[in-house]
Every structure is written in C-alpha cells, then in structure tokens.
Amino acid sequence: MKRIVLATQNKNKLIEMQAIFKHFDIQIINPPSDFDPIEDGKTFFDNSLIKAKAASRLMGLPALADDSGLQIEALGGAPGVHSARWAQTNAERIQKAIDSLKGQDNRNAQFVCCMTLTDSKGELLYTSEGICKGIILKEQKGTNGFGYDPIFFIPELGKTMAELNLDEKNKISHRSIALKQMIEFLNSQRENL
Ligand code: IMP
C-alpha cells in the first residue's frame, strides 16, 4: 500500500479526507503534532505547496496538503487565504461575514480548495482545485461541519453546508472536488510514487 503524509493538523479536514480515501489503496500518515509551517503565501496554491513541501522534507514521503477558504464576492474575495484567522474565534469570524454584508444584495460566495502533492523530496508533482458556490445567509442554520458552514447556503440543495451530513458534504464540497482530481492523478501514477 502506498503511504502519503496528509499535511494538516485540522482534525475536521482529516476526517473528511480519510472518509474519501478509505475507498482507495492508500495509507494516510499524519505529521507530528508540532508540524506547523508558516502559511505566508498569497494564494491557496502557495500555501498548499508550502505545507506539502515541509511535510515531504520532514517525513521523506510524498505529501498531500490542502489550503482552502471562503471568498465573498462583494468583499473582493475576502477573507480568502485569511479565512482561518479573519477574527479570533470561529463565532466571531461568522459574525464578521454577516456584518460585512449588512445591506448588501450581492451575497454570492464560494469555498475554494487547492490540493497539492509533492514527492518524497518536496518537488511539486500535481495540483488541483475545487470550487463550491453558495450564498452567505444573514443567520446561522445547522450544526454539522466546521468553519463558515452554518452561513454557507447551497441553493441547489436548499440547505446550508452545516445541514448536510458528512457523506452529503463530501459529494459537493470544494475539498472533495479537488481531492477527486488528485485521486485520479494518484491512480494514474501509482507506480511512480
Ligand atoms: P486552512 O486550514 O488554512 O486551509 O484554512 C481554511 C479555513 O477556511 C478554515 O479554518 C475555515 O475557516 C475555512 N474553510 C475551509 N473549508 C471549509 C469548509 O469546508 N467549511 C467551512 N469553512 C471552511
């Protein structure tokens, strides 16, 4: 079985990604608990490459990292790469999104995820991107998921991301779209990893 380091400490992401990976013959290795590279890139791709490179070099294995966030159209794409640190607590970040859109008709937003795979030496092998489009609600609905899920409404489903269970979220999420492309690449490259 192939071994790949999943370069994240975010338990929610690990759970989502392990649920997707369980269908494949790939063993996921976690980095040490103090793994925390500085994510100072300007784009989701920059940050995912920083994390994947750091994990590959530390563990001597291929590494997969994702960087993701929320982009709100009326705010010029903010919070973007700053999604995790836009305000101190998750509750404050959600409130900031709601407050920033007060009186605003354009409530369009998207979750973006960039996945990047590096080889055991830290060289870029492949990168993929997934986008999930929605609308920012004026109040929270649902308790599943994490981050901005309770205010991210998906018109096609008539539900917020936080009203979906894990399987439902994994059918449409930015992370699962990016990961599916990545898995196709991994399957095509099995012998070379
Ligand atoms: P990262 O860990 O640097 O990729 O930061 C991602 C941040 O974007 C998270 O901490 C959340 O605030 C937000 N985010 C990314 N993906 C999701 C999602 O699936 N649901 C809700 N919020 C998300």
Coordinates of N, CA and C and ligand atoms in Angstrom, one line a residue:
M1 N 0.8 -1.2 0.0 CA 0.0 0.0 0.0 C 0.9 1.3 0.0
K2 N 0.5 2.2 -0.8 CA 1.2 3.5 -0.9 C 1.0 4.3 0.4
R3 N 2.1 5.0 0.8 CA 1.9 5.8 2.0 C 2.1 7.3 1.6
I4 N 1.1 8.1 2.1 CA 1.2 9.6 1.8 C 0.9 10.3 3.1
V5 N 1.8 11.3 3.3 CA 1.5 12.2 4.5 C 0.5 13.2 4.2
L6 N -0.5 13.3 5.1 CA -1.5 14.3 4.9 C -1.1 15.5 5.8
A7 N -0.7 16.6 5.1 CA 0.0 17.7 5.8 C -1.0 18.7 6.4
T8 N -1.8 18.2 7.4 CA -2.7 19.1 8.1 C -2.8 18.7 9.5
Q9 N -3.1 19.6 10.4 CA -3.4 19.3 11.8 C -4.9 19.5 12.0
N10 N -5.6 19.9 11.0 CA -7.0 20.2 11.2 C -7.8 18.9 11.2
K11 N -8.3 18.6 12.4 CA -9.0 17.2 12.6 C -10.2 17.1 11.7
N12 N -10.9 18.2 11.5 CA -12.1 18.1 10.6 C -11.8 17.8 9.2
K13 N -10.7 18.4 8.7 CA -10.3 18.1 7.3 C -9.8 16.6 7.2
L14 N -9.0 16.2 8.3 CA -8.5 14.8 8.3 C -9.7 13.8 8.2
I15 N -10.8 14.1 9.0 CA -11.9 13.2 9.0 C -12.6 13.2 7.6
E16 N -12.8 14.4 7.0 CA -13.4 14.5 5.7 C -12.5 13.7 4.7
M17 N -11.2 13.9 4.7 CA -10.4 13.3 3.7 C -10.2 11.8 3.9
Q18 N -10.1 11.4 5.2 CA -10.0 9.9 5.4 C -11.2 9.2 4.9
A19 N -12.4 9.8 5.0 CA -13.7 9.2 4.6 C -13.6 9.0 3.1
I20 N -13.0 9.9 2.4 CA -12.8 9.8 0.9 C -11.8 8.8 0.5
F21 N -10.6 8.8 1.3 CA -9.5 8.0 1.0 C -9.8 6.5 1.3
K22 N -10.8 6.2 2.2 CA -11.0 4.8 2.6 C -11.3 3.9 1.4
H23 N -11.8 4.5 0.3 CA -12.1 3.7 -0.9 C -10.9 3.4 -1.7
F24 N -9.7 3.9 -1.3 CA -8.5 3.7 -2.1 C -7.4 3.0 -1.4
D25 N -6.5 2.4 -2.1 CA -5.5 1.6 -1.5 C -4.3 2.5 -1.1
I26 N -4.6 3.5 -0.3 CA -3.5 4.5 0.0 C -3.6 4.7 1.5
Q27 N -2.4 4.5 2.2 CA -2.4 4.7 3.7 C -2.0 6.1 4.0
I28 N -2.9 6.8 4.8 CA -2.6 8.1 5.2 C -1.8 8.2 6.5
I29 N -0.7 8.9 6.4 CA 0.2 9.1 7.6 C 0.0 10.6 8.1
N30 N -0.1 10.7 9.4 CA -0.2 12.1 10.0 C 1.2 12.6 10.3
P31 N 1.3 13.9 10.1 CA 2.6 14.5 10.5 C 2.7 14.6 12.0
P32 N 3.9 14.9 12.6 CA 4.0 15.0 14.1 C 3.1 16.2 14.6
S33 N 2.7 16.1 15.8 CA 1.7 17.1 16.4 C 2.2 18.5 16.3
D34 N 3.6 18.7 16.3 CA 4.1 20.1 16.3 C 4.3 20.6 14.8
F35 N 3.9 19.8 13.8 CA 4.0 20.3 12.4 C 3.2 21.5 12.2
D36 N 3.8 22.6 11.9 CA 3.0 23.9 11.8 C 3.8 24.9 10.9
P37 N 4.0 24.6 9.6 CA 4.7 25.5 8.8 C 4.0 26.9 8.6
I38 N 4.8 27.9 8.4 CA 4.2 29.2 8.3 C 3.5 29.4 7.0
E39 N 2.2 29.6 7.0 CA 1.5 29.8 5.7 C 1.4 31.3 5.4
D40 N 2.5 31.7 4.7 CA 2.5 33.2 4.4 C 2.4 33.4 2.9
G41 N 1.8 32.4 2.2 CA 1.6 32.6 0.7 C 0.5 33.6 0.4
K42 N 0.4 34.0 -0.9 CA -0.6 35.0 -1.3 C -1.8 34.2 -1.8
T43 N -1.7 33.0 -2.2 CA -2.8 32.2 -2.8 C -2.9 30.9 -2.1
F44 N -4.1 30.2 -2.4 CA -4.3 28.9 -1.8 C -3.2 27.9 -2.3
F45 N -2.9 28.1 -3.6 CA -1.8 27.2 -4.1 C -0.5 27.4 -3.4
D46 N -0.1 28.7 -3.2 CA 1.2 28.9 -2.5 C 1.2 28.2 -1.1
N47 N 0.1 28.4 -0.4 CA 0.1 27.8 1.0 C 0.0 26.3 1.0
S48 N -0.7 25.7 0.0 CA -0.7 24.3 -0.1 C 0.7 23.7 -0.4
L49 N 1.4 24.4 -1.3 CA 2.7 24.0 -1.6 C 3.7 24.1 -0.4
I50 N 3.6 25.2 0.3 CA 4.4 25.4 1.5 C 4.2 24.2 2.4
K51 N 3.0 23.8 2.7 CA 2.7 22.7 3.6 C 3.1 21.4 3.1
A52 N 2.9 21.1 1.8 CA 3.2 19.8 1.3 C 4.8 19.6 1.3
K53 N 5.5 20.7 0.8 CA 6.9 20.6 0.8 C 7.5 20.3 2.2
A54 N 7.0 21.1 3.1 CA 7.5 21.0 4.5 C 7.3 19.5 5.0
A55 N 6.1 19.0 4.7 CA 5.8 17.6 5.2 C 6.7 16.6 4.5
S56 N 6.8 16.7 3.2 CA 7.7 15.8 2.5 C 9.1 15.8 3.0
R57 N 9.6 17.0 3.2 CA 11.0 17.1 3.6 C 11.2 16.5 5.0
L58 N 10.2 16.7 5.9 CA 10.3 16.2 7.3 C 10.2 14.7 7.3
M59 N 9.3 14.1 6.5 CA 8.9 12.7 6.7 C 9.6 11.8 5.6
G60 N 10.2 12.5 4.6 CA 10.8 11.7 3.5 C 9.8 10.8 2.7
L61 N 8.5 11.3 2.6 CA 7.5 10.6 1.9 C 6.7 11.6 1.0
P62 N 6.0 11.1 0.0 CA 5.1 12.0 -0.7 C 4.1 12.7 0.3
A63 N 3.8 13.9 0.0 CA 2.8 14.6 0.9 C 1.8 15.3 0.2
L64 N 0.6 15.3 0.8 CA -0.6 16.0 0.2 C -1.0 17.0 1.2
A65 N -1.2 18.3 0.7 CA -1.6 19.3 1.5 C -2.8 20.1 0.8
D66 N -3.7 20.6 1.6 CA -4.7 21.4 1.0 C -4.7 22.8 1.7
D67 N -5.1 23.8 0.9 CA -5.4 25.1 1.5 C -6.7 25.5 1.0
S68 N -7.5 26.0 1.9 CA -8.9 26.3 1.5 C -9.4 27.6 2.2
G69 N -10.5 28.1 1.7 CA -11.0 29.2 2.4 C -12.3 29.7 1.7
L70 N -12.9 30.7 2.3 CA -14.1 31.3 1.8 C -13.8 32.6 1.0
Q71 N -14.4 32.7 -0.2 CA -14.2 34.0 -0.9 C -15.6 34.6 -1.1
I72 N -15.8 35.8 -0.6 CA -17.1 36.5 -0.7 C -17.0 37.6 -1.8
E73 N -17.9 37.5 -2.8 CA -17.8 38.3 -4.0 C -17.8 39.8 -3.7
A74 N -18.8 40.2 -2.8 CA -18.9 41.6 -2.5 C -17.7 42.2 -1.7
L75 N -16.9 41.3 -1.2 CA -15.7 41.8 -0.4 C -14.5 41.6 -1.2
G76 N -14.6 41.5 -2.5 CA -13.4 41.3 -3.4 C -12.7 40.0 -3.1
G77 N -13.4 39.0 -2.7 CA -12.7 37.7 -2.5 C -12.2 37.5 -1.0
A78 N -12.4 38.5 -0.2 CA -12.1 38.3 1.3 C -13.1 37.3 1.9
P79 N -12.7 36.6 2.9 CA -11.4 36.5 3.6 C -10.3 35.7 2.9
G80 N -10.7 34.9 1.9 CA -9.7 34.2 1.1 C -8.7 33.4 1.9
V81 N -7.4 33.7 1.7 CA -6.3 32.9 2.4 C -6.3 33.3 3.9
H82 N -7.0 34.3 4.2 CA -7.0 34.7 5.7 C -8.3 34.1 6.4
S83 N -9.0 33.2 5.7 CA -10.3 32.7 6.3 C -10.1 32.2 7.7
A84 N -9.0 31.4 8.0 CA -8.9 30.8 9.3 C -8.6 31.8 10.4
R85 N -8.0 33.0 10.0 CA -7.6 34.0 11.0 C -8.3 35.3 10.9
W86 N -9.4 35.4 10.2 CA -10.1 36.6 9.9 C -10.5 37.4 11.1
A87 N -10.9 36.6 12.2 CA -11.2 37.1 13.5 C -10.8 36.0 14.5
Q88 N -10.8 36.4 15.8 CA -10.2 35.4 16.7 C -10.9 34.1 16.9
T89 N -12.2 34.1 17.0 CA -12.9 32.8 17.2 C -13.7 32.5 16.0
N90 N -14.1 31.2 15.9 CA -15.0 30.9 14.7 C -16.3 31.7 14.8
A91 N -16.9 31.8 16.0 CA -18.1 32.6 16.1 C -17.9 34.0 15.6
E92 N -16.8 34.6 16.0 CA -16.5 36.0 15.6 C -16.3 36.1 14.0
R93 N -15.7 35.0 13.5 CA -15.5 35.0 12.0 C -16.8 35.0 11.3
I94 N -17.7 34.1 11.8 CA -19.0 34.0 11.2 C -19.8 35.4 11.3
Q95 N -19.7 36.0 12.5 CA -20.4 37.3 12.7 C -19.8 38.3 11.8
K96 N -18.5 38.3 11.6 CA -17.8 39.3 10.7 C -18.3 39.2 9.3
A97 N -18.5 37.9 8.8 CA -19.0 37.7 7.5 C -20.5 38.3 7.4
I98 N -21.3 38.0 8.4 CA -22.7 38.5 8.4 C -22.7 40.0 8.4
D99 N -21.9 40.6 9.3 CA -21.8 42.1 9.5 C -21.3 42.8 8.2
S100 N -20.3 42.2 7.6 CA -19.7 42.8 6.4 C -20.7 42.9 5.3
L101 N -21.7 42.0 5.3 CA -22.6 42.0 4.2 C -24.0 42.7 4.5
K102 N -24.0 43.4 5.7 CA -25.2 44.2 6.0 C -25.6 45.1 4.9
G103 N -26.9 45.0 4.5 CA -27.4 45.9 3.5 C -26.9 45.6 2.1
Q104 N -26.2 44.5 1.9 CA -25.6 44.1 0.6 C -26.5 43.1 -0.1
D105 N -26.8 43.4 -1.4 CA -27.7 42.5 -2.1 C -26.9 41.3 -2.6
N106 N -25.6 41.6 -3.0 CA -24.8 40.5 -3.6 C -24.2 39.7 -2.4
R107 N -24.8 38.5 -2.2 CA -24.3 37.6 -1.1 C -23.6 36.4 -1.7
N108 N -23.2 36.5 -2.9 CA -22.5 35.3 -3.6 C -21.2 35.0 -2.9
A109 N -20.9 33.8 -2.7 CA -19.6 33.4 -2.1 C -19.2 32.0 -2.7
Q110 N -17.9 31.7 -2.5 CA -17.5 30.3 -2.9 C -16.5 29.8 -1.9
F111 N -16.5 28.5 -1.6 CA -15.4 27.9 -1.0 C -14.5 27.4 -2.0
V112 N -13.2 27.6 -1.8 CA -12.1 27.2 -2.8 C -11.2 26.2 -2.0
C113 N -10.8 25.2 -2.7 CA -9.7 24.3 -2.1 C -8.7 24.0 -3.1
C114 N -7.4 24.2 -2.7 CA -6.3 23.8 -3.6 C -5.6 22.7 -2.9
M115 N -5.4 21.6 -3.7 CA -4.7 20.4 -3.2 C -3.4 20.3 -3.9
T116 N -2.3 20.1 -3.2 CA -1.0 20.0 -3.8 C -0.3 18.7 -3.3
L117 N 0.3 18.0 -4.3 CA 1.1 16.8 -3.9 C 2.5 17.0 -4.3
T118 N 3.4 16.7 -3.3 CA 4.8 16.8 -3.6 C 5.4 15.4 -3.4
D119 N 6.6 15.1 -4.1 CA 7.2 13.8 -4.0 C 8.0 13.8 -2.7
S120 N 8.7 12.6 -2.4 CA 9.3 12.5 -1.2 C 10.5 13.5 -0.9
K121 N 10.9 14.2 -2.0 CA 11.9 15.2 -1.8 C 11.3 16.6 -1.7
G122 N 10.0 16.7 -1.9 CA 9.4 18.0 -1.7 C 9.2 18.7 -3.1
E123 N 9.4 18.0 -4.2 CA 9.2 18.6 -5.5 C 7.7 18.5 -5.9
L124 N 7.2 19.5 -6.5 CA 5.8 19.6 -7.0 C 5.5 18.4 -8.0
L125 N 4.4 17.6 -7.6 CA 4.0 16.6 -8.6 C 2.7 16.9 -9.3
Y126 N 1.8 17.5 -8.5 CA 0.4 17.8 -9.1 C -0.3 18.7 -8.2
T127 N -1.2 19.5 -8.8 CA -2.1 20.4 -8.0 C -3.5 20.4 -8.6
S128 N -4.5 20.5 -7.8 CA -5.9 20.5 -8.3 C -6.7 21.5 -7.5
E129 N -7.8 21.9 -8.1 CA -8.6 23.0 -7.4 C -10.1 22.6 -7.4
G130 N -10.8 22.8 -6.3 CA -12.2 22.6 -6.3 C -12.9 23.8 -5.8
I131 N -14.1 24.1 -6.4 CA -14.9 25.3 -6.0 C -16.3 24.8 -5.7
C132 N -16.9 25.4 -4.7 CA -18.3 25.1 -4.3 C -19.0 26.5 -4.1
K133 N -20.0 26.7 -4.9 CA -20.6 28.1 -4.9 C -21.8 28.1 -4.0
G134 N -22.0 29.2 -3.3 CA -23.2 29.4 -2.4 C -23.5 30.8 -2.1
I135 N -24.3 31.0 -1.1 CA -24.8 32.3 -0.7 C -24.6 32.5 0.8
I136 N -24.2 33.7 1.2 CA -24.0 33.9 2.7 C -25.3 34.3 3.3
L137 N -25.8 33.5 4.3 CA -27.1 33.8 4.9 C -26.9 34.9 6.0
K138 N -28.0 35.5 6.4 CA -28.0 36.5 7.4 C -27.9 35.9 8.8
E139 N -28.3 34.6 8.9 CA -28.2 34.0 10.2 C -27.7 32.5 10.0
Q140 N -27.3 31.9 11.1 CA -26.7 30.5 11.0 C -27.8 29.5 10.9
K141 N -27.6 28.4 10.2 CA -28.5 27.3 10.2 C -27.7 26.0 10.1
G142 N -28.0 25.1 11.0 CA -27.3 23.8 11.0 C -26.1 23.7 12.0
T143 N -25.8 22.5 12.4 CA -24.7 22.4 13.4 C -23.6 21.4 12.9
N144 N -23.7 20.9 11.7 CA -22.7 19.9 11.3 C -21.5 20.7 10.7
G145 N -20.4 20.0 10.3 CA -19.3 20.6 9.6 C -18.5 21.5 10.5
F146 N -17.9 22.5 10.0 CA -17.0 23.4 10.7 C -16.9 24.8 10.0
G147 N -16.1 25.7 10.6 CA -15.8 27.0 10.0 C -17.1 27.7 9.6
Y148 N -17.2 28.2 8.3 CA -18.3 29.0 7.9 C -19.5 28.2 7.4
D149 N -19.5 26.9 7.6 CA -20.6 26.0 7.1 C -22.0 26.5 7.5
P150 N -22.2 27.0 8.8 CA -23.6 27.4 9.1 C -24.2 28.6 8.4
I151 N -23.3 29.4 7.7 CA -23.9 30.5 7.0 C -23.7 30.3 5.5
F152 N -23.2 29.2 5.1 CA -23.0 28.9 3.6 C -24.1 28.1 3.1
F153 N -25.0 28.8 2.3 CA -26.3 28.2 1.8 C -26.1 27.7 0.4
I154 N -26.5 26.5 0.1 CA -26.3 26.0 -1.3 C -27.7 25.9 -1.9
P155 N -28.0 26.9 -2.9 CA -29.3 27.0 -3.4 C -29.8 25.7 -4.0
E156 N -29.0 24.9 -4.7 CA -29.4 23.7 -5.4 C -30.0 22.7 -4.4
L157 N -29.4 22.7 -3.2 CA -29.8 21.7 -2.1 C -30.8 22.3 -1.2
G158 N -31.0 23.6 -1.2 CA -31.9 24.3 -0.2 C -31.5 24.1 1.2
K159 N -30.1 24.0 1.4 CA -29.6 23.7 2.8 C -28.3 24.5 2.9
T160 N -27.9 24.7 4.2 CA -26.6 25.2 4.4 C -25.6 24.0 4.4
M161 N -24.3 24.3 4.3 CA -23.3 23.2 4.4 C -23.4 22.5 5.8
A162 N -23.8 23.3 6.8 CA -23.9 22.7 8.2 C -25.2 21.9 8.4
E163 N -26.1 21.9 7.4 CA -27.2 21.0 7.5 C -27.0 19.7 6.7
L164 N -25.8 19.5 6.1 CA -25.5 18.3 5.4 C -24.7 17.4 6.3
N165 N -25.0 16.1 6.1 CA -24.1 15.1 6.8 C -22.8 15.0 6.0
L166 N -21.8 14.2 6.6 CA -20.5 14.2 6.0 C -20.5 13.6 4.6
D167 N -21.3 12.6 4.4 CA -21.4 12.0 3.0 C -22.0 13.0 2.0
E168 N -23.0 13.7 2.5 CA -23.7 14.7 1.6 C -22.7 15.8 1.3
K169 N -22.0 16.3 2.3 CA -21.0 17.4 2.1 C -19.9 16.9 1.2
N170 N -19.4 15.6 1.3 CA -18.4 15.1 0.5 C -18.8 14.9 -0.9
K171 N -20.1 15.0 -1.2 CA -20.5 14.8 -2.6 C -20.3 16.2 -3.4
I172 N -20.3 17.3 -2.7 CA -20.3 18.6 -3.4 C -19.2 19.5 -2.9
S173 N -18.5 19.2 -1.9 CA -17.6 20.2 -1.3 C -16.4 20.5 -2.2
H174 N -15.9 21.7 -2.1 CA -14.7 22.1 -2.8 C -13.5 21.1 -2.5
R175 N -13.4 20.7 -1.2 CA -12.3 19.7 -0.9 C -12.5 18.4 -1.6
S176 N -13.7 17.9 -1.7 CA -13.9 16.6 -2.4 C -13.7 16.7 -3.9
I177 N -14.1 17.9 -4.5 CA -13.8 18.1 -5.9 C -12.3 18.1 -6.2
A178 N -11.6 18.8 -5.4 CA -10.1 18.9 -5.6 C -9.5 17.5 -5.4
L179 N -10.0 16.8 -4.3 CA -9.4 15.5 -4.0 C -9.7 14.5 -5.0
K180 N -10.9 14.5 -5.7 CA -11.2 13.6 -6.7 C -10.2 13.7 -7.9
Q181 N -9.9 14.9 -8.3 CA -8.9 15.1 -9.3 C -7.6 14.6 -8.9
M182 N -7.3 14.8 -7.6 CA -6.0 14.4 -7.1 C -5.9 12.8 -7.1
I183 N -7.0 12.2 -6.7 CA -7.0 10.7 -6.7 C -6.9 10.1 -8.1
E184 N -7.5 10.8 -9.1 CA -7.3 10.3 -10.5 C -5.8 10.4 -10.8
F185 N -5.2 11.5 -10.4 CA -3.7 11.6 -10.7 C -3.0 10.5 -10.0
L186 N -3.3 10.3 -8.7 CA -2.6 9.3 -7.9 C -2.8 7.9 -8.5
N187 N -4.0 7.6 -8.9 CA -4.2 6.3 -9.5 C -3.4 6.1 -10.8
S188 N -3.3 7.2 -11.6 CA -2.5 7.1 -12.9 C -1.0 7.0 -12.6
Q189 N -0.6 7.4 -11.4 CA 0.9 7.4 -11.1 C 1.3 6.4 -10.1
R190 N 0.5 5.5 -9.8 CA 0.8 4.6 -8.6 C 2.2 4.1 -8.6
E191 N 2.7 3.7 -9.8 CA 4.0 3.0 -9.8 C 5.1 4.0 -9.5
N192 N 4.9 5.3 -9.8 CA 5.9 6.3 -9.7 C 6.1 6.9 -8.3
L193 N 5.1 6.7 -7.4 CA 5.1 7.4 -6.2 C 6.1 6.8 -5.2
Ligands
IMP1 P1 -6.7 26.4 6.1 O1 -6.7 25.4 7.2 O2 -5.5 27.3 6.0 O3 -7.0 25.7 4.8 O4 -7.9 27.4 6.4 C1 -9.2 27.1 6.0 C2 -10.2 27.9 6.7 O5 -11.2 28.3 5.7 C3 -10.9 27.2 7.8 O6 -10.3 27.4 9.0 C4 -12.3 27.7 7.7 O7 -12.5 28.9 8.4 C5 -12.5 27.9 6.2 N1 -13.0 26.7 5.5 C6 -12.3 25.9 4.6 N2 -13.0 24.9 4.2 C7 -14.2 25.0 4.9 C8 -15.4 24.2 4.9 O8 -15.5 23.1 4.2 N3 -16.4 24.7 5.6 C9 -16.3 25.8 6.4 N4 -15.2 26.6 6.4 C10 -14.2 26.2 5.7

